[in-house]
mmCIF file of C-alpha atoms in Angstrom:
data_model
loop_
_atom_site.group_PDB
_atom_site.id
_atom_site.type_symbol
_atom_site.label_atom_id
_atom_site.label_comp_id
_atom_site.label_asym_id
_atom_site.label_seq_id
_atom_site.Cartn_x
_atom_site.Cartn_y
_atom_site.Cartn_z
ATOM 1 C CA UNK S 1 140.126 116.636 99.448
ATOM 2 C CA UNK S 2 138.311 119.587 97.901
ATOM 3 C CA UNK S 3 134.759 118.594 98.903
ATOM 4 C CA UNK S 4 135.509 117.139 102.332
ATOM 5 C CA UNK S 5 135.696 120.531 104.046
ATOM 6 C CA UNK S 6 132.366 121.828 102.729
ATOM 7 C CA UNK S 7 130.277 122.878 105.743
ATOM 8 C CA UNK S 8 126.785 121.533 106.353
ATOM 9 C CA UNK S 9 124.230 123.478 104.331
ATOM 10 C CA UNK S 10 121.538 125.066 106.540
ATOM 11 C CA UNK S 11 117.878 124.755 105.627
ATOM 12 C CA UNK S 12 115.707 127.747 104.820
ATOM 13 C CA UNK S 13 113.831 127.307 108.088
ATOM 14 C CA UNK S 14 117.053 127.207 110.105
ATOM 15 C CA UNK S 15 118.310 130.427 108.528
ATOM 16 C CA UNK S 16 115.012 132.221 109.077
ATOM 17 C CA UNK S 17 114.857 131.125 112.721
ATOM 18 C CA UNK S 18 118.428 132.258 113.305
ATOM 19 C CA UNK S 19 117.968 135.600 111.549
ATOM 20 C CA UNK S 20 114.704 136.588 113.196
ATOM 21 C CA UNK S 21 115.627 135.412 116.707
ATOM 22 C CA UNK S 22 118.943 137.310 116.541
ATOM 23 C CA UNK S 23 117.069 140.329 115.191
ATOM 24 C CA UNK S 24 114.644 140.181 118.117
ATOM 25 C CA UNK S 25 117.544 140.227 120.582
ATOM 26 C CA UNK S 26 119.134 143.150 118.730
ATOM 27 C CA UNK S 27 115.837 145.043 118.845
ATOM 28 C CA UNK S 28 115.451 144.578 122.595
ATOM 29 C CA UNK S 29 118.765 146.337 123.126
ATOM 30 C CA UNK S 30 117.457 149.551 121.574
ATOM 31 C CA UNK S 31 114.347 151.740 121.624
ATOM 32 C CA UNK S 32 111.799 153.066 119.137
ATOM 33 C CA UNK S 33 112.717 153.468 115.460
ATOM 34 C CA UNK S 34 116.334 152.587 116.210
ATOM 35 C CA UNK S 35 115.192 149.171 117.445
ATOM 36 C CA UNK S 36 113.357 148.468 114.169
ATOM 37 C CA UNK S 37 116.395 149.594 112.187
ATOM 38 C CA UNK S 38 118.656 147.288 114.179
ATOM 39 C CA UNK S 39 116.289 144.353 113.629
ATOM 40 C CA UNK S 40 116.179 144.869 109.858
ATOM 41 C CA UNK S 41 119.959 145.251 109.672
ATOM 42 C CA UNK S 42 120.589 142.116 111.736
ATOM 43 C CA UNK S 43 118.127 139.903 109.868
ATOM 44 C CA UNK S 44 119.282 140.949 106.398
ATOM 45 C CA UNK S 45 122.949 140.537 107.360
ATOM 46 C CA UNK S 46 122.463 137.044 108.767
ATOM 47 C CA UNK S 47 120.433 135.842 105.798
ATOM 48 C CA UNK S 48 122.578 137.520 103.154
ATOM 49 C CA UNK S 49 125.941 136.636 104.700
ATOM 50 C CA UNK S 50 125.057 133.017 105.397
ATOM 51 C CA UNK S 51 123.766 132.477 101.869
ATOM 52 C CA UNK S 52 126.878 134.149 100.470
ATOM 53 C CA UNK S 53 129.049 131.825 102.550
ATOM 54 C CA UNK S 54 127.210 128.736 101.297
ATOM 55 C CA UNK S 55 127.939 129.787 97.711
ATOM 56 C CA UNK S 56 131.569 130.803 98.165
ATOM 57 C CA UNK S 57 132.535 127.650 100.080
ATOM 58 C CA UNK S 58 132.085 125.687 96.847
ATOM 59 C CA UNK S 59 135.063 125.488 94.484
ATOM 60 C CA UNK S 60 134.929 126.947 90.989
ATOM 61 C CA UNK S 61 134.330 123.846 88.880
ATOM 62 C CA UNK S 62 136.053 125.491 85.915
ATOM 63 C CA UNK S 63 139.292 125.259 87.894
ATOM 64 C CA UNK S 64 138.784 121.892 89.599
ATOM 65 C CA UNK S 65 141.103 119.092 88.493
ATOM 66 C CA UNK S 66 139.406 117.224 85.598
ATOM 67 C CA UNK S 67 139.407 114.011 87.643
ATOM 68 C CA UNK S 68 137.307 115.502 90.427
ATOM 69 C CA UNK S 69 135.264 117.588 87.985
ATOM 70 C CA UNK S 70 134.128 114.582 85.957
ATOM 71 C CA UNK S 71 133.612 112.414 89.013
ATOM 72 C CA UNK S 72 131.549 115.134 90.710
ATOM 73 C CA UNK S 73 129.459 115.515 87.579
ATOM 74 C CA UNK S 74 128.780 111.766 87.490
ATOM 75 C CA UNK S 75 127.770 111.683 91.137
ATOM 76 C CA UNK S 76 125.532 114.745 90.881
ATOM 77 C CA UNK S 77 123.805 113.390 87.801
ATOM 78 C CA UNK S 78 122.921 110.399 89.947
ATOM 79 C CA UNK S 79 121.958 112.545 92.952
ATOM 80 C CA UNK S 80 119.753 114.919 90.967
ATOM 81 C CA UNK S 81 118.445 112.232 88.583
ATOM 82 C CA UNK S 82 119.400 114.703 85.868
ATOM 83 C CA UNK S 83 121.650 114.904 82.841
ATOM 84 C CA UNK S 84 123.049 118.230 84.039
ATOM 85 C CA UNK S 85 124.983 117.243 87.183
ATOM 86 C CA UNK S 86 127.435 120.036 88.001
ATOM 87 C CA UNK S 87 125.514 122.486 85.824
ATOM 88 C CA UNK S 88 122.387 121.882 87.897
ATOM 89 C CA UNK S 89 124.380 122.528 91.083
ATOM 90 C CA UNK S 90 125.632 125.770 89.547
ATOM 91 C CA UNK S 91 122.034 126.815 88.916
ATOM 92 C CA UNK S 92 121.063 126.134 92.529
ATOM 93 C CA UNK S 93 124.085 128.114 93.749
ATOM 94 C CA UNK S 94 123.127 130.957 91.413
ATOM 95 C CA UNK S 95 119.689 131.094 93.035
ATOM 96 C CA UNK S 96 121.312 131.289 96.472
ATOM 97 C CA UNK S 97 123.588 134.075 95.268
ATOM 98 C CA UNK S 98 120.518 135.991 94.042
ATOM 99 C CA UNK S 99 118.802 135.487 97.414
ATOM 100 C CA UNK S 100 121.898 136.698 99.251
ATOM 101 C CA UNK S 101 121.879 139.962 97.303
ATOM 102 C CA UNK S 102 118.109 140.294 97.579
ATOM 103 C CA UNK S 103 117.990 139.976 101.365
ATOM 104 C CA UNK S 104 120.763 142.553 101.719
ATOM 105 C CA UNK S 105 118.885 144.854 99.351
ATOM 106 C CA UNK S 106 115.648 144.422 101.291
ATOM 107 C CA UNK S 107 117.392 145.350 104.528
ATOM 108 C CA UNK S 108 118.747 148.553 102.997
ATOM 109 C CA UNK S 109 115.418 149.342 101.333
ATOM 110 C CA UNK S 110 113.313 149.045 104.464
ATOM 111 C CA UNK S 111 115.821 150.794 106.692
ATOM 112 C CA UNK S 112 115.725 153.709 104.240
ATOM 113 C CA UNK S 113 111.902 153.778 104.366
ATOM 114 C CA UNK S 114 111.526 153.775 108.153
ATOM 115 C CA UNK S 115 109.489 156.776 109.392
ATOM 116 C CA UNK S 116 110.178 158.612 112.627
ATOM 117 C CA UNK S 117 107.023 157.171 114.150
ATOM 118 C CA UNK S 118 107.950 154.067 116.198
ATOM 119 C CA UNK S 119 104.664 152.215 115.648
ATOM 120 C CA UNK S 120 104.678 152.815 111.884
ATOM 121 C CA UNK S 121 108.341 151.805 111.798
ATOM 122 C CA UNK S 122 107.440 148.561 113.573
ATOM 123 C CA UNK S 123 104.736 147.837 110.982
ATOM 124 C CA UNK S 124 107.136 148.499 108.107
ATOM 125 C CA UNK S 125 109.813 146.322 109.708
ATOM 126 C CA UNK S 126 107.324 143.435 109.849
ATOM 127 C CA UNK S 127 106.615 143.977 106.166
ATOM 128 C CA UNK S 128 110.345 143.800 105.462
ATOM 129 C CA UNK S 129 110.630 140.563 107.432
ATOM 130 C CA UNK S 130 107.731 139.158 105.422
ATOM 131 C CA UNK S 131 109.488 139.865 102.149
ATOM 132 C CA UNK S 132 112.743 138.364 103.412
ATOM 133 C CA UNK S 133 110.806 135.277 104.455
ATOM 134 C CA UNK S 134 109.252 135.089 100.996
ATOM 135 C CA UNK S 135 112.720 135.143 99.410
ATOM 136 C CA UNK S 136 113.810 132.324 101.683
ATOM 137 C CA UNK S 137 110.713 130.306 100.745
ATOM 138 C CA UNK S 138 111.668 130.665 97.076
ATOM 139 C CA UNK S 139 115.101 129.095 97.637
ATOM 140 C CA UNK S 140 114.026 126.348 100.034
ATOM 141 C CA UNK S 141 114.463 123.677 97.349
ATOM 142 C CA UNK S 142 117.773 125.168 96.206
ATOM 143 C CA UNK S 143 119.226 124.953 99.713
ATOM 144 C CA UNK S 144 118.009 121.380 99.994
ATOM 145 C CA UNK S 145 119.622 120.461 96.653
ATOM 146 C CA UNK S 146 122.948 122.092 97.577
ATOM 147 C CA UNK S 147 122.916 120.250 100.892
ATOM 148 C CA UNK S 148 122.267 116.944 99.133
ATOM 149 C CA UNK S 149 125.124 117.655 96.708
ATOM 150 C CA UNK S 150 127.459 118.402 99.587
ATOM 151 C CA UNK S 151 126.512 115.148 101.340
ATOM 152 C CA UNK S 152 127.014 113.152 98.130
ATOM 153 C CA UNK S 153 130.445 114.607 97.355
ATOM 154 C CA UNK S 154 132.016 114.824 100.809
ATOM 155 C CA UNK S 155 132.781 111.086 100.878
ATOM 156 C CA UNK S 156 134.517 110.931 97.499
ATOM 157 C CA UNK S 157 137.592 108.688 97.586
ATOM 158 C CA UNK S 158 140.681 110.808 98.126
ATOM 159 C CA UNK S 159 142.719 110.149 95.023
ATOM 160 C CA UNK S 160 145.465 112.711 94.493
ATOM 161 C CA UNK S 161 145.587 113.756 90.828
ATOM 162 C CA UNK S 162 149.119 115.179 91.132
ATOM 163 C CA UNK S 163 150.652 111.946 92.458
ATOM 164 C CA UNK S 164 151.912 109.329 89.947
ATOM 165 C CA UNK S 165 149.209 106.683 89.850
ATOM 166 C CA UNK S 166 148.968 103.010 88.989
ATOM 167 C CA UNK S 167 145.407 101.963 88.152
ATOM 168 C CA UNK S 168 144.751 98.268 88.746
ATOM 169 C CA UNK S 169 142.210 96.599 86.464
ATOM 170 C CA UNK S 170 140.905 93.152 85.591
ATOM 171 C CA UNK S 171 137.977 90.867 86.297
ATOM 172 C CA UNK S 172 137.051 90.023 89.925
ATOM 173 C CA UNK S 173 139.116 87.422 91.781
ATOM 174 C CA UNK S 174 142.156 87.644 89.499
ATOM 175 C CA UNK S 175 144.504 88.689 92.317
ATOM 176 C CA UNK S 176 144.329 92.497 92.161
ATOM 177 C CA UNK S 177 143.547 93.145 95.818
ATOM 178 C CA UNK S 178 146.157 90.635 96.986
ATOM 179 C CA UNK S 179 148.749 92.444 94.894
ATOM 180 C CA UNK S 180 147.744 95.902 96.188
ATOM 181 C CA UNK S 181 147.882 94.635 99.766
ATOM 182 C CA UNK S 182 151.278 93.028 99.189
ATOM 183 C CA UNK S 183 153.053 96.001 97.647
ATOM 184 C CA UNK S 184 151.617 98.629 99.982
ATOM 185 C CA UNK S 185 152.279 96.673 103.184
ATOM 186 C CA UNK S 186 148.498 96.477 103.636
ATOM 187 C CA UNK S 187 148.247 100.243 104.212
ATOM 188 C CA UNK S 188 144.988 100.381 102.291
ATOM 189 C CA UNK S 189 142.453 103.172 102.503
ATOM 190 C CA UNK S 190 138.940 102.226 101.483
ATOM 191 C CA UNK S 191 136.285 104.618 100.223
ATOM 192 C CA UNK S 192 133.025 104.249 98.363
ATOM 193 C CA UNK S 193 131.748 106.010 95.298
ATOM 194 C CA UNK S 194 128.373 107.420 96.353
ATOM 195 C CA UNK S 195 126.597 105.665 93.480
ATOM 196 C CA UNK S 196 127.901 102.163 94.190
ATOM 197 C CA UNK S 197 128.254 99.844 97.164
ATOM 198 C CA UNK S 198 131.653 98.781 95.878
ATOM 199 C CA UNK S 199 134.722 100.082 97.681
ATOM 200 C CA UNK S 200 137.683 101.796 96.078
ATOM 201 C CA UNK S 201 141.006 100.599 97.451
ATOM 202 C CA UNK S 202 143.807 103.159 97.508
ATOM 203 C CA UNK S 203 147.308 102.203 98.567
ATOM 204 C CA UNK S 204 150.676 103.941 98.480
ATOM 205 C CA UNK S 205 154.272 102.869 97.977
ATOM 206 C CA UNK S 206 157.592 104.630 97.577
ATOM 207 C CA UNK S 207 160.112 104.174 94.807
ATOM 208 C CA UNK S 208 163.294 106.275 94.563
ATOM 209 C CA UNK S 209 161.923 108.693 97.183
ATOM 210 C CA UNK S 210 158.753 109.276 95.148
ATOM 211 C CA UNK S 211 155.356 108.394 96.607
ATOM 212 C CA UNK S 212 153.074 106.533 94.207
ATOM 213 C CA UNK S 213 149.428 105.589 94.647
ATOM 214 C CA UNK S 214 147.692 102.415 93.520
ATOM 215 C CA UNK S 215 143.988 102.589 92.787
ATOM 216 C CA UNK S 216 141.868 99.455 92.537
ATOM 217 C CA UNK S 217 138.262 100.161 91.538
ATOM 218 C CA UNK S 218 136.054 97.103 92.006
ATOM 219 C CA UNK S 219 132.708 97.598 90.339
ATOM 220 C CA UNK S 220 134.126 99.902 87.657
ATOM 221 C CA UNK S 221 137.091 98.385 85.830
ATOM 222 C CA UNK S 222 136.220 94.736 86.414
ATOM 223 C CA UNK S 223 133.545 94.303 83.758
ATOM 224 C CA UNK S 224 132.852 95.389 80.168
ATOM 225 C CA UNK S 225 131.488 98.848 79.387
ATOM 226 C CA UNK S 226 128.124 97.473 78.264
ATOM 227 C CA UNK S 227 127.594 96.150 81.795
ATOM 228 C CA UNK S 228 128.289 99.513 83.440
ATOM 229 C CA UNK S 229 125.580 102.107 83.798
ATOM 230 C CA UNK S 230 126.022 105.603 82.393
ATOM 231 C CA UNK S 231 127.108 107.082 85.709
ATOM 232 C CA UNK S 232 129.716 104.382 86.360
ATOM 233 C CA UNK S 233 131.007 104.804 82.826
ATOM 234 C CA UNK S 234 131.611 108.492 83.475
ATOM 235 C CA UNK S 235 133.473 107.581 86.656
ATOM 236 C CA UNK S 236 135.784 105.446 84.519
ATOM 237 C CA UNK S 237 136.268 108.470 82.279
ATOM 238 C CA UNK S 238 137.293 110.493 85.318
ATOM 239 C CA UNK S 239 139.903 107.873 86.225
ATOM 240 C CA UNK S 240 141.603 108.352 82.861
ATOM 241 C CA UNK S 241 142.816 111.726 84.130
ATOM 242 C CA UNK S 242 144.829 110.192 86.988
ATOM 243 C CA UNK S 243 145.971 106.883 85.525
ATOM 244 C CA UNK S 244 149.647 107.093 84.549
ATOM 245 C CA UNK S 245 149.865 103.346 83.928
ATOM 246 C CA UNK S 246 147.363 100.492 83.909
ATOM 247 C CA UNK S 247 148.210 97.130 85.453
ATOM 248 C CA UNK S 248 145.780 94.669 83.902
ATOM 249 C CA UNK S 249 145.563 91.300 85.648
ATOM 250 C CA UNK S 250 144.713 88.122 83.758
ATOM 251 C CA UNK S 251 144.127 84.798 85.488
ATOM 252 C CA UNK S 252 145.370 82.286 82.912
ATOM 253 C CA UNK S 253 143.900 79.414 84.912
ATOM 254 C CA UNK S 254 140.398 80.960 84.704
ATOM 255 C CA UNK S 255 139.984 79.966 88.360
ATOM 256 C CA UNK S 256 138.518 83.446 88.826
ATOM 257 C CA UNK S 257 135.417 82.210 87.015
ATOM 258 C CA UNK S 258 135.897 84.141 83.770
ATOM 259 C CA UNK S 259 137.232 82.691 80.482
ATOM 260 C CA UNK S 260 140.654 83.956 79.426
ATOM 261 C CA UNK S 261 139.188 85.243 76.150
ATOM 262 C CA UNK S 262 136.754 87.464 78.064
ATOM 263 C CA UNK S 263 139.565 88.748 80.255
ATOM 264 C CA UNK S 264 141.662 89.632 77.220
ATOM 265 C CA UNK S 265 138.703 91.402 75.589
ATOM 266 C CA UNK S 266 138.283 93.542 78.701
ATOM 267 C CA UNK S 267 142.008 94.281 78.651
ATOM 268 C CA UNK S 268 141.731 95.641 75.092
ATOM 269 C CA UNK S 269 138.723 97.762 76.055
ATOM 270 C CA UNK S 270 140.463 99.237 79.111
ATOM 271 C CA UNK S 271 143.583 99.958 77.061
ATOM 272 C CA UNK S 272 141.540 101.853 74.485
ATOM 273 C CA UNK S 273 139.687 103.815 77.148
ATOM 274 C CA UNK S 274 142.845 105.010 78.899
ATOM 275 C CA UNK S 275 144.434 106.104 75.640
ATOM 276 C CA UNK S 276 148.009 107.260 76.146
ATOM 277 C CA UNK S 277 148.565 105.553 79.503
ATOM 278 C CA UNK S 278 150.786 102.484 79.052
ATOM 279 C CA UNK S 279 149.094 99.148 79.762
ATOM 280 C CA UNK S 280 151.099 96.393 81.455
ATOM 281 C CA UNK S 281 149.554 92.933 81.231
ATOM 282 C CA UNK S 282 150.100 90.813 84.331
ATOM 283 C CA UNK S 283 149.644 87.055 84.330
ATOM 284 C CA UNK S 284 148.603 86.480 87.923
ATOM 285 C CA UNK S 285 148.285 83.200 89.818
ATOM 286 C CA UNK S 286 151.237 81.681 87.980
ATOM 287 C CA UNK S 287 151.231 78.978 90.644
ATOM 288 C CA UNK S 288 148.118 77.727 88.812
ATOM 289 C CA UNK S 289 148.908 78.597 85.188
ATOM 290 C CA UNK S 290 151.160 80.852 83.117
ATOM 291 C CA UNK S 291 149.842 79.863 79.717
ATOM 292 C CA UNK S 292 149.287 83.330 78.242
ATOM 293 C CA UNK S 293 151.464 86.027 76.724
ATOM 294 C CA UNK S 294 152.027 88.797 79.257
ATOM 295 C CA UNK S 295 154.476 91.509 80.278
ATOM 296 C CA UNK S 296 154.814 90.181 83.827
ATOM 297 C CA UNK S 297 154.265 86.830 85.521
ATOM 298 C CA UNK S 298 153.373 86.834 89.173
ATOM 299 C CA UNK S 299 152.001 84.836 92.064
ATOM 300 C CA UNK S 300 151.274 86.596 95.330
ATOM 301 C CA UNK S 301 150.483 83.194 96.836
ATOM 302 C CA UNK S 302 153.879 81.856 95.767
ATOM 303 C CA UNK S 303 155.720 85.100 96.455
ATOM 304 C CA UNK S 304 157.016 85.304 92.893
ATOM 305 C CA UNK S 305 157.197 88.274 90.531
ATOM 306 C CA UNK S 306 155.477 90.778 92.828
ATOM 307 C CA UNK S 307 158.355 93.250 93.036
ATOM 308 C CA UNK S 308 159.106 92.807 89.343
ATOM 309 C CA UNK S 309 155.496 93.647 88.463
ATOM 310 C CA UNK S 310 155.604 96.828 90.496
ATOM 311 C CA UNK S 311 158.914 97.780 88.877
ATOM 312 C CA UNK S 312 157.424 97.203 85.427
ATOM 313 C CA UNK S 313 154.599 99.612 86.230
ATOM 314 C CA UNK S 314 157.009 102.304 87.448
ATOM 315 C CA UNK S 315 159.349 101.844 84.483
ATOM 316 C CA UNK S 316 156.441 102.078 82.031
ATOM 317 C CA UNK S 317 155.672 105.582 83.286
ATOM 318 C CA UNK S 318 159.251 106.821 83.325
ATOM 319 C CA UNK S 319 158.315 109.415 85.942
ATOM 320 C CA UNK S 320 161.109 111.705 87.053
ATOM 321 C CA UNK S 321 160.890 113.982 90.103
ATOM 322 C CA UNK S 322 161.131 117.728 89.670
ATOM 323 C CA UNK S 323 164.506 118.769 91.026
ATOM 324 C CA UNK S 324 165.593 122.266 92.087
ATOM 325 C CA UNK S 325 167.377 124.160 89.344
ATOM 326 C CA UNK S 326 171.089 123.759 89.571
ATOM 327 C CA UNK S 327 173.565 126.188 88.003
#
């Protein structure tokens, strides 16, 4: 996953301590003006290079898959309590990029100004260190914000945008999780969106040598849009980029606790939101009731219609594998 490998972001204080302690060791290995030169070179390299690495470890959001781009934006809007999200992160990274260049420039500037007198060179080196420290003070909040963004994004659920995907939707307790467990042999991975305590269940199955993923998103696609907050609604928008087909579960018995009319209204809303993705309506819990019009009828409890429901989802997509060119 693109954010999982992001390294821990150091604090300003940690970088300063590392740079100046390494510089002191470098200075002890030399004498006179050369020692001051070595200290300036070491400190500016450590600060500049580390800041550069923090910036370049982040992906270019203009080339991130739209699913992860929109989801990251939603999460960062929550993290920063801001409407800008990814754009605010870009601004923080821009400040770090400026500081990287500035600390390198300061190293070159003060090395070029060192006099031949060792004591005066030592005084000028201290001045250079002071200016580098001032730069680091200016970006203290930026480093903290980038670190918070990294921590928020590293635990994103690993949904693969390039794998054919079945998105499972419907009110709570209508049989979605039982179905996902049944068709994936219980090989379920669970992850949490950083802005919700609800887990995202991701399972996989194979059909005709193609691996598919099922995504069940409790807390997002199990209630109407007017009950979701703005951040959760954007997460739903992100899911539209990976959903190749929607399996919408309806409990005709209403044993789930929600009237059938409400379930059908949510089905229409989800269908509109996902646009071109086909929507397959599943009447679940047919051991209790099958008194609705649906594309599939199924009971995990009774062991009926489960395979047929999965086949209906696959057939609705009509996905064909890319085969090597044959003459």
